[in-house]
mmCIF file of C-alpha atoms in Angstrom:
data_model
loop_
_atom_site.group_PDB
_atom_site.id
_atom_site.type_symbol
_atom_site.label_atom_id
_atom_site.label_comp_id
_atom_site.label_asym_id
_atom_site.label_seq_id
_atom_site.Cartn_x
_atom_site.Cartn_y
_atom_site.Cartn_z
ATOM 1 C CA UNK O 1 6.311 13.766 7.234
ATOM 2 C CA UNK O 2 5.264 11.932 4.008
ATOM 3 C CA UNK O 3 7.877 12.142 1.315
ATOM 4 C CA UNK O 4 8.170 14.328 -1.217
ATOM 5 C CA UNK O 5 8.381 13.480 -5.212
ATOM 6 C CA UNK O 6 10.505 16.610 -5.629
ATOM 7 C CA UNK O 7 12.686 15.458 -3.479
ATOM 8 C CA UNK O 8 13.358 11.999 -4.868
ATOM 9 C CA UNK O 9 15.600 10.869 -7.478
ATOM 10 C CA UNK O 10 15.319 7.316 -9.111
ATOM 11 C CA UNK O 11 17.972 5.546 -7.314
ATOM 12 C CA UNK O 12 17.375 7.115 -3.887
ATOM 13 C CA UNK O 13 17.924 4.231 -1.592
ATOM 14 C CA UNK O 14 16.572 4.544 2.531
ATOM 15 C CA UNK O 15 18.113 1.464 4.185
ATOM 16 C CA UNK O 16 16.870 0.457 8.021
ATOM 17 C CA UNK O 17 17.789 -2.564 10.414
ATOM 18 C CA UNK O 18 14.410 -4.014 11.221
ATOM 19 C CA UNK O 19 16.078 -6.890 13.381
ATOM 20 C CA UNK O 20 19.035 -7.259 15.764
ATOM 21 C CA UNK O 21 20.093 -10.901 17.085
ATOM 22 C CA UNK O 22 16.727 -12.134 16.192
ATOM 23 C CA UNK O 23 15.213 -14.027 19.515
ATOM 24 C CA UNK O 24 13.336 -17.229 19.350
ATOM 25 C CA UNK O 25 10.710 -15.316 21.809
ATOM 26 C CA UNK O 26 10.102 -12.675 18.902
ATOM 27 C CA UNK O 27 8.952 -15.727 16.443
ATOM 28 C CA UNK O 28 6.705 -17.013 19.391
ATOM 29 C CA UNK O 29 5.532 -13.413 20.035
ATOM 30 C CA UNK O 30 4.740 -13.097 15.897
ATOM 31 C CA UNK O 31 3.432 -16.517 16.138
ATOM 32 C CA UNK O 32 1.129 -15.989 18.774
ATOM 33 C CA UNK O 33 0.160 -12.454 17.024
ATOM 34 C CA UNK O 34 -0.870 -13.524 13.692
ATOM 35 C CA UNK O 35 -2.281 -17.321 14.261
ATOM 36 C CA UNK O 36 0.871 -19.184 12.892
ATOM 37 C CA UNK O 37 0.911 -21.905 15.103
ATOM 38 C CA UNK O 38 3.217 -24.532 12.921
ATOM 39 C CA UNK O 39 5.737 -26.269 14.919
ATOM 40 C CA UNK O 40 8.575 -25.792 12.385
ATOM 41 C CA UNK O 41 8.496 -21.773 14.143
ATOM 42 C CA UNK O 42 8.584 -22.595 17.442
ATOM 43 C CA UNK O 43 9.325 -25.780 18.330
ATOM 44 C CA UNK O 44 13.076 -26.335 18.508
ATOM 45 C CA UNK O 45 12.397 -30.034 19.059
ATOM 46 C CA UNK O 46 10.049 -30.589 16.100
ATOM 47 C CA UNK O 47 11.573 -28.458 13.686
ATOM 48 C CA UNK O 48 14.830 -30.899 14.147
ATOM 49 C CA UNK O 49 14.104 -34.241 15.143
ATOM 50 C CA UNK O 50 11.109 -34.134 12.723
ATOM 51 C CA UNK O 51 11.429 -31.717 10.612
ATOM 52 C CA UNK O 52 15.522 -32.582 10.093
ATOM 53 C CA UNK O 53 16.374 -28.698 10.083
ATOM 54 C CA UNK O 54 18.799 -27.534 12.307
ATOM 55 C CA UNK O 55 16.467 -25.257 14.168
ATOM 56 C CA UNK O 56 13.587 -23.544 14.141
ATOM 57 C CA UNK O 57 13.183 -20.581 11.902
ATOM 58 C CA UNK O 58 11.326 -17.337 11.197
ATOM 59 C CA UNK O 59 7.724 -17.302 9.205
ATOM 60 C CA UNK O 60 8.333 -15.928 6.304
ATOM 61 C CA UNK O 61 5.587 -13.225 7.365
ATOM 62 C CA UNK O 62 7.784 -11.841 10.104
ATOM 63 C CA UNK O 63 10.050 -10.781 8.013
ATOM 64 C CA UNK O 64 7.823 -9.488 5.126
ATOM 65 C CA UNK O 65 6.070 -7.401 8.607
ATOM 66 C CA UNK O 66 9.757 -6.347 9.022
ATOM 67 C CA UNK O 67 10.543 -4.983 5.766
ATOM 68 C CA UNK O 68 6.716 -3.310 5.755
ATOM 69 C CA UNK O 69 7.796 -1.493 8.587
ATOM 70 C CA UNK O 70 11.223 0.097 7.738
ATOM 71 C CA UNK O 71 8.045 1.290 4.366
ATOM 72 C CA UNK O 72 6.232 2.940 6.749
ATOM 73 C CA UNK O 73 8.862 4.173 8.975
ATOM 74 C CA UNK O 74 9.978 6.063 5.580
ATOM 75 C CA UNK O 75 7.122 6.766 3.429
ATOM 76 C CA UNK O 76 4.789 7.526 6.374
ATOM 77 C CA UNK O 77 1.158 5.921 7.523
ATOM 78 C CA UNK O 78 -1.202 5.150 4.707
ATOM 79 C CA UNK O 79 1.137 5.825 2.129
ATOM 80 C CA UNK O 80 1.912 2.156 1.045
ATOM 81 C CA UNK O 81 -0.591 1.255 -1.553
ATOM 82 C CA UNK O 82 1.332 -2.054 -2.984
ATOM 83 C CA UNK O 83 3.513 -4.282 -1.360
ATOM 84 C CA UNK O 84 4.114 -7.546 -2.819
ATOM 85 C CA UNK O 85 7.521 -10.010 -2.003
ATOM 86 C CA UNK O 86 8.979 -13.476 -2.368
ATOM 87 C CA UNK O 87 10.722 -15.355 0.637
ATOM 88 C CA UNK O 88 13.966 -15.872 -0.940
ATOM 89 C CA UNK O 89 15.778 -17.463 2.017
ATOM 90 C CA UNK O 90 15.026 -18.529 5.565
ATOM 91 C CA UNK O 91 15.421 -16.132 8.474
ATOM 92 C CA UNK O 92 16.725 -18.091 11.743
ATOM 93 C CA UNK O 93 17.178 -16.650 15.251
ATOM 94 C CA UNK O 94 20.323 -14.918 15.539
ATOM 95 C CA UNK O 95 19.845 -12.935 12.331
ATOM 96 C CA UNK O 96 20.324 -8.942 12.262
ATOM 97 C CA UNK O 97 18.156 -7.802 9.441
ATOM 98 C CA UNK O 98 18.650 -5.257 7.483
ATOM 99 C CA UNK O 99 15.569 -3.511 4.689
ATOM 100 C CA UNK O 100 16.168 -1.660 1.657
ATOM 101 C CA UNK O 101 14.028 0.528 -0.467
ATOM 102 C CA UNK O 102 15.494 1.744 -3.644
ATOM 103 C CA UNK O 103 13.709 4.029 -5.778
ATOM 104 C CA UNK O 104 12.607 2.640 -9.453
ATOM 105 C CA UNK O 105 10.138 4.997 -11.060
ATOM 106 C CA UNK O 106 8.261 8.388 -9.961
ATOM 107 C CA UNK O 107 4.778 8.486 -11.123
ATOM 108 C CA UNK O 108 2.256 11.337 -11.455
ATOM 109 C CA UNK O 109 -1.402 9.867 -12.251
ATOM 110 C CA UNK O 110 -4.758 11.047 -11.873
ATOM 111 C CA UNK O 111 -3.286 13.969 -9.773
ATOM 112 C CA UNK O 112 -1.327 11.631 -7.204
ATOM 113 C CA UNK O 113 2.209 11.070 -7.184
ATOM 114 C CA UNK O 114 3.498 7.171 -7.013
ATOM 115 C CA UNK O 115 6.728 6.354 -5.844
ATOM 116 C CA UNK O 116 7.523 2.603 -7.007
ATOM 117 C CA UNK O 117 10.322 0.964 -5.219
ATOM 118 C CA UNK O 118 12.146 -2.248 -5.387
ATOM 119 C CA UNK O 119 12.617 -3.579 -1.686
ATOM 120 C CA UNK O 120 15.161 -5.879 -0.374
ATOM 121 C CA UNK O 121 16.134 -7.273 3.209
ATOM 122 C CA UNK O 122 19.139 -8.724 3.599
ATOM 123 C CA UNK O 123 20.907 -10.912 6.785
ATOM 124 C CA UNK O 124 23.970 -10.220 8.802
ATOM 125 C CA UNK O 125 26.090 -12.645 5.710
ATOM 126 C CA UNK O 126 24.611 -10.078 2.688
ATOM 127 C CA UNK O 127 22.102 -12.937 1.747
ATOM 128 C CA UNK O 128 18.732 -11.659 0.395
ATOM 129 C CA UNK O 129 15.726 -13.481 2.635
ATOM 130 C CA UNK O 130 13.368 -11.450 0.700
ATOM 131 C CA UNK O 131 13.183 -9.153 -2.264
ATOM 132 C CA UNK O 132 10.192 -7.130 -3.796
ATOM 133 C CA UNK O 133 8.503 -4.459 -4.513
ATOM 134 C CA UNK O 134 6.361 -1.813 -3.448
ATOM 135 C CA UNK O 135 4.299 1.313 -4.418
ATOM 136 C CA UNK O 136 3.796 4.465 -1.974
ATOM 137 C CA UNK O 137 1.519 7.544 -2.606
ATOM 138 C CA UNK O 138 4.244 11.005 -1.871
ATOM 139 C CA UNK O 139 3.333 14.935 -1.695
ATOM 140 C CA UNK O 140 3.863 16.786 -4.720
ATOM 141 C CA UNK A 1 -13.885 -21.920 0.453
ATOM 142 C CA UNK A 2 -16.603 -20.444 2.933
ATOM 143 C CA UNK A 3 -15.801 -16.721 3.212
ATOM 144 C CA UNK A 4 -14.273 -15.744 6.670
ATOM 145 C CA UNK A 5 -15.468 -12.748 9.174
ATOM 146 C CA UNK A 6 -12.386 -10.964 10.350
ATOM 147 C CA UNK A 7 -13.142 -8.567 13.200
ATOM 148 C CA UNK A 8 -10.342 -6.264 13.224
ATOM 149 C CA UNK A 9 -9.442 -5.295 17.242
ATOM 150 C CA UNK A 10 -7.340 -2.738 18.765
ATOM 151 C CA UNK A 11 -5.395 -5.155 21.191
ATOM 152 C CA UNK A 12 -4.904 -7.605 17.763
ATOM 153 C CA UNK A 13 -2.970 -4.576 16.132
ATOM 154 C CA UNK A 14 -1.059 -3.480 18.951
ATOM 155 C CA UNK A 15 0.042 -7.313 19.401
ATOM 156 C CA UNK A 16 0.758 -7.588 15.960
ATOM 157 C CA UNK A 17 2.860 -4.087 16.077
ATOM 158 C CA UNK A 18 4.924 -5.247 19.159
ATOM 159 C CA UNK A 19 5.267 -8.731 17.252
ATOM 160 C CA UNK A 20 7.193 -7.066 14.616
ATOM 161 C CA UNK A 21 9.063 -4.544 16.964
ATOM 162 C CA UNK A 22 7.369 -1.699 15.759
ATOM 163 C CA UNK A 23 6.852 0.723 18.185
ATOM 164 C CA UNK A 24 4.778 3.650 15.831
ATOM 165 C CA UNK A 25 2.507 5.164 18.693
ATOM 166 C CA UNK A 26 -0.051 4.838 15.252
ATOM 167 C CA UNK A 27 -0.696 1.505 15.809
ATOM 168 C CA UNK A 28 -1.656 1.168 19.821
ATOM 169 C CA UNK A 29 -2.055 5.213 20.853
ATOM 170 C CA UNK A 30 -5.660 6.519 19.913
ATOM 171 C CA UNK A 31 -4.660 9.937 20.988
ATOM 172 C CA UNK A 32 -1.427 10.207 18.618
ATOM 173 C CA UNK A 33 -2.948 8.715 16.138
ATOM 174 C CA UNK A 34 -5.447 10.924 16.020
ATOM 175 C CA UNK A 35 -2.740 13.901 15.203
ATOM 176 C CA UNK A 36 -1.150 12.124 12.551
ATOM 177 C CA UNK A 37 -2.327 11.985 8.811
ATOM 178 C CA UNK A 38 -4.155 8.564 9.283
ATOM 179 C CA UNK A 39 -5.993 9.996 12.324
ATOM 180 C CA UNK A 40 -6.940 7.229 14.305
ATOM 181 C CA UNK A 41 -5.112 3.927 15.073
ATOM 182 C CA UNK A 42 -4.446 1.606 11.930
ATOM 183 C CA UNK A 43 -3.054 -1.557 11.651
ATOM 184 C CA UNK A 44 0.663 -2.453 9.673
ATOM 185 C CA UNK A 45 0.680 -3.518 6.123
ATOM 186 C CA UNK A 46 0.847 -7.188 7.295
ATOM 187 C CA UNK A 47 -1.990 -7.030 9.784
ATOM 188 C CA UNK A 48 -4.626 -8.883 7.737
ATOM 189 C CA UNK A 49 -2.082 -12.317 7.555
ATOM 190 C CA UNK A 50 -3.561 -12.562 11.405
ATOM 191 C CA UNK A 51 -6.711 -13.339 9.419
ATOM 192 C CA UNK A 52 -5.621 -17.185 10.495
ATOM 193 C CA UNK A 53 -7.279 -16.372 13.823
ATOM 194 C CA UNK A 54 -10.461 -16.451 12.430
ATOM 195 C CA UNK A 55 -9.888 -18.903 9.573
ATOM 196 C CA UNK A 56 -11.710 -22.695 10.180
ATOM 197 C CA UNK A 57 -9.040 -24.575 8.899
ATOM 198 C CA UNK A 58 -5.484 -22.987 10.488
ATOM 199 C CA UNK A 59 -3.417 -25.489 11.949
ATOM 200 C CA UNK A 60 -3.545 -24.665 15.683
ATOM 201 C CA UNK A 61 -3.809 -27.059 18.751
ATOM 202 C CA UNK A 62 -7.175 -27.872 19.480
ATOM 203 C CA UNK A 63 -8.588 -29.920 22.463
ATOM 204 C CA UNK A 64 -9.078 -33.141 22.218
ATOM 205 C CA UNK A 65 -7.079 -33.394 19.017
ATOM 206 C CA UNK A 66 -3.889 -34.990 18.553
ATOM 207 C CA UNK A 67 -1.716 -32.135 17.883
ATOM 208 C CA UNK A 68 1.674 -32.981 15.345
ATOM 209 C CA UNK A 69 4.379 -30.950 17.227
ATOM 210 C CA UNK A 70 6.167 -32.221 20.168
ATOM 211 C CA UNK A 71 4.839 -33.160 23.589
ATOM 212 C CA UNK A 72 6.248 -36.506 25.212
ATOM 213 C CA UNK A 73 7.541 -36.878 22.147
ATOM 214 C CA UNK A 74 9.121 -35.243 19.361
ATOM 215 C CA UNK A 75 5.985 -35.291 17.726
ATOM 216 C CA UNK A 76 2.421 -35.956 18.632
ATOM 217 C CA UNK A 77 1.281 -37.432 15.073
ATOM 218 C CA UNK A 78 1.338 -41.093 14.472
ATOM 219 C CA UNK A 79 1.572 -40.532 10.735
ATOM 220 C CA UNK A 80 4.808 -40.870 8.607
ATOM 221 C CA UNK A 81 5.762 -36.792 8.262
ATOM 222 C CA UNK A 82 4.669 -35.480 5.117
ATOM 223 C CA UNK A 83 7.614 -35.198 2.842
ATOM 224 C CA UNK A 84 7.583 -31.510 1.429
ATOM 225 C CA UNK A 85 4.828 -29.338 2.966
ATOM 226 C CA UNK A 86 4.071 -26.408 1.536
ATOM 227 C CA UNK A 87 6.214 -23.364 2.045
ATOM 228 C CA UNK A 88 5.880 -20.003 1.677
ATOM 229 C CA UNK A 89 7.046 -18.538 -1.918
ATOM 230 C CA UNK A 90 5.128 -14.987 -2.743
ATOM 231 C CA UNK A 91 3.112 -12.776 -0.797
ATOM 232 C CA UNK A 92 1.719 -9.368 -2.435
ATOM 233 C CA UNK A 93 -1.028 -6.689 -1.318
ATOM 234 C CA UNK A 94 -2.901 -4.121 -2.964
ATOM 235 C CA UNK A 95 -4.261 -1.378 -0.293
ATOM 236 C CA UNK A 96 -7.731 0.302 -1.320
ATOM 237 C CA UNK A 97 -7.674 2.093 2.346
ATOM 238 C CA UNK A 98 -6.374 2.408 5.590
ATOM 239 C CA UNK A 99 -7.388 -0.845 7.542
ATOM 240 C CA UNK A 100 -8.912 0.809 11.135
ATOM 241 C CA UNK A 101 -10.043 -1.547 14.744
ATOM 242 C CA UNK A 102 -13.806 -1.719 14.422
ATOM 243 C CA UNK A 103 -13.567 -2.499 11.032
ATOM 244 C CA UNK A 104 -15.627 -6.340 10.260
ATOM 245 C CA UNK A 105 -13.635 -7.591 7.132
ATOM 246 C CA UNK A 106 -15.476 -10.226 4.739
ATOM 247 C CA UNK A 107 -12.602 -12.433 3.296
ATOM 248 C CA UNK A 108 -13.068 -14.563 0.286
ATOM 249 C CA UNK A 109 -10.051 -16.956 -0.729
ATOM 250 C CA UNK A 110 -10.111 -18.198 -4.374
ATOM 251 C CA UNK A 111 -7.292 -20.481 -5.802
ATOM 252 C CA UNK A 112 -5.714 -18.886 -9.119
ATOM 253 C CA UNK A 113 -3.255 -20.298 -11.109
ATOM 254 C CA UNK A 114 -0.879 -23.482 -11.058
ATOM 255 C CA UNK A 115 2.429 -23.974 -11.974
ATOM 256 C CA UNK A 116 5.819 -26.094 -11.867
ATOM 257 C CA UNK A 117 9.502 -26.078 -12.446
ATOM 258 C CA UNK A 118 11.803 -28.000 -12.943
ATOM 259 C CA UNK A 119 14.106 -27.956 -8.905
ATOM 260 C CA UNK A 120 17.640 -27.590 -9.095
ATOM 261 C CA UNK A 121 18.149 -28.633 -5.258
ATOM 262 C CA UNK A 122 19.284 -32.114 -5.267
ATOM 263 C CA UNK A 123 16.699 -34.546 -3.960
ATOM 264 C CA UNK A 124 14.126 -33.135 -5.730
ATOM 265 C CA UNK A 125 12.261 -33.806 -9.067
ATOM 266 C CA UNK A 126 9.696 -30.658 -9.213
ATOM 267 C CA UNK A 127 8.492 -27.279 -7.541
ATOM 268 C CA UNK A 128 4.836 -27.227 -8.057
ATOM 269 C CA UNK A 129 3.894 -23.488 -7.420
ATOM 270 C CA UNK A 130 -0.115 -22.787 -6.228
ATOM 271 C CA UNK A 131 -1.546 -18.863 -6.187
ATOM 272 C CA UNK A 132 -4.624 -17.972 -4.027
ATOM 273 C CA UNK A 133 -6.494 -14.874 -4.336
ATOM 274 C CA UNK A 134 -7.862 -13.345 -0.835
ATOM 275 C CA UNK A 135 -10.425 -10.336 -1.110
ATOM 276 C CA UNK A 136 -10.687 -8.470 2.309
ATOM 277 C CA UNK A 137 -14.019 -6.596 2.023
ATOM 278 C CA UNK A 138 -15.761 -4.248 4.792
ATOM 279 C CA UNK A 139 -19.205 -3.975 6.264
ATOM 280 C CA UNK A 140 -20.498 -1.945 3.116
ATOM 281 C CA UNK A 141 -18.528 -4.275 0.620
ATOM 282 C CA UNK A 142 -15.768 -2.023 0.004
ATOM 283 C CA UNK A 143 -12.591 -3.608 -0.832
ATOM 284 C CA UNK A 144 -9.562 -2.863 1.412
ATOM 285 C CA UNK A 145 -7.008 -5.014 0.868
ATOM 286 C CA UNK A 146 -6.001 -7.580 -1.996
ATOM 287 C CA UNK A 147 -4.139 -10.122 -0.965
ATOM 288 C CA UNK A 148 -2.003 -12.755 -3.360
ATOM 289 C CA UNK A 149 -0.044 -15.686 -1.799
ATOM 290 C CA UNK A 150 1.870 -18.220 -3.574
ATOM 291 C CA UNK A 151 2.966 -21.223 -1.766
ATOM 292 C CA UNK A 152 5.372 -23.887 -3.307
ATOM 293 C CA UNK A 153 4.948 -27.546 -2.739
ATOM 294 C CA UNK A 154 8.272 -29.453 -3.425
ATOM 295 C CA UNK A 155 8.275 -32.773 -4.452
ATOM 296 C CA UNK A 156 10.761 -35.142 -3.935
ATOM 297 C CA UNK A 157 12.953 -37.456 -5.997
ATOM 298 C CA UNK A 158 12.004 -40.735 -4.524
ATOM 299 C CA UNK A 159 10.678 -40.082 -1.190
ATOM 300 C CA UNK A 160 13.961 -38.296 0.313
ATOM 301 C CA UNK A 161 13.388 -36.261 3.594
ATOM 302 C CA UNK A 162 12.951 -32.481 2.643
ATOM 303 C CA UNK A 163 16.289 -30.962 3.602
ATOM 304 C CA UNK A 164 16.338 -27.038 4.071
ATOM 305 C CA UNK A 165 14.793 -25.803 1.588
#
């Protein structure tokens, strides 16, 4: 179910929610999953008394995973060939995410069609925790 | 930086899927996998992050070492907390192929460029922004995924305690 270039218009935006009331156990589960052991994730009593935030909060790579998933969700397995973002704010538990792909340019070279976007998430308040971009390979 | 062997596992991937609520039968179900374009299980975009399992110098507890987050105490170090660690700022890849379990990735991590700015968060003097290049390689030396991080050290005015930032 890959996408189709003749299909797409620049503009086209897909929009998914990656995240509902995000759970301190999900950041513990990503933690545990990827080898991101710092305290400032998962431990509520570091991240304030030591770290002086008011809790602890999301690695930025959860949410970049997030966003990579409402990609691949719409563009379809091995169809993401560039990815790239910057953590723009922090993600805490509690947060309902929300991705955004928005089409930018349609690309036909060396007998492939490109689809780049520019890729957003956004939290429950409208405020952008990450924003990018990203290139996927689509059918003719 | 010694490269790093990264033995990429079926259970890893499906932990990493479930870690990011993503419940594509591609990444955990050999048998639907196998009917769908990438035809076989294959990991998420951000899969090769979990390359800190294998990497030598990931903070992680360790026994026998004093570990910095809290125990009996708030925290377990002894030394004054360092004031502005390095944060996240960038993260980009470039996929060559598919990234499949069985697969024994090679991963070389070369620092690139250097920069600073000027901060506009009060409390701080400078951002000093620091690239790294990571080159995931298979068994035959194939490249598979390009990986560039920037992380962003923030220094402080006089020696402040790094609010949110």
């Amino acid at each position: 179910m890959a996408l189709k270039a003749s299909q797409l218009t620049i503009g086209h935006t897909h929009r998914e929610r990656v995240c509902e009331n995000l759970s301190r156990t999900q950041i513990v589960q990503y933690a545990g999953a990827a080898g991101d052991y710092h305290p400032l994730h998962t431990d509520e009593v570091y991240a304030t008394q030591v770290g002086g935030y008011t809790g602890v909060f999301a690695p930025g790579m959860l949410t970049m995973g997030l966003t990579g998933k409402m990609l691949t969700n719409w563009a379809g397995d091995t169809r993401l060939t560039k990815f790239g973002v910057r953590f723009t704010d922090k993600v805490w538990p509690g947060d309902t995410l929300e991705s955004e792909a928005t089409v930018s340019a349609i690309r036909h070279e060396n007998g492939e069609y490109l689809v780049d976007l520019t890729v957003s998430t956004v939290n429950q308040d409208g405020e952008i925790v990450v924003s990018g971009r990203a290139t996927v390979r689509v059918d003719p | 930086m010694p490269n790093i062997t990264f033995p990429v596992e079926a259970t890893h991937i499906m932990m990493f899927a479930r870690a990011i609520g993503d419940d594509n039968p591609v990444y955990r179900d050999t048998q639907a996998a196998n009917e769908t374009e990438a035809k076989g299980v294959i990991a998420p975009p951000t899969f090769v992050q979990a390359v800190a399992q294998f990497d030598p110098q990931q903070v992680r507890p360790r026994p026998g070492e004093m570990w910095f987050g809290s125990g009996k105490s708030p925290t377990g170090s002894t030394d004054k907390p360092a004031s502005g660690g390095s944060l996240h700022a960038e993260q980009e890849y470039t996929y060559h192929r598919a990234l499949r379990p069985g697969d024994v990735l090679t991963v070389e991590m070369e620092n690139g460029k250097v920069w600073e700015k000027q901060s506009k968060r009060r409390g701080t003097s400078k951002l000093i922004f620091r690239e790294r290049i990571t080159t995931y390689r298979d068994a035959s030396g194939e490249l598979v995924i390009t990986a560039r991080n920037v992380g962003v050290t923030i220094l402080p005015l006089v020696d402040a305690v790094l609010g949110e930032g």
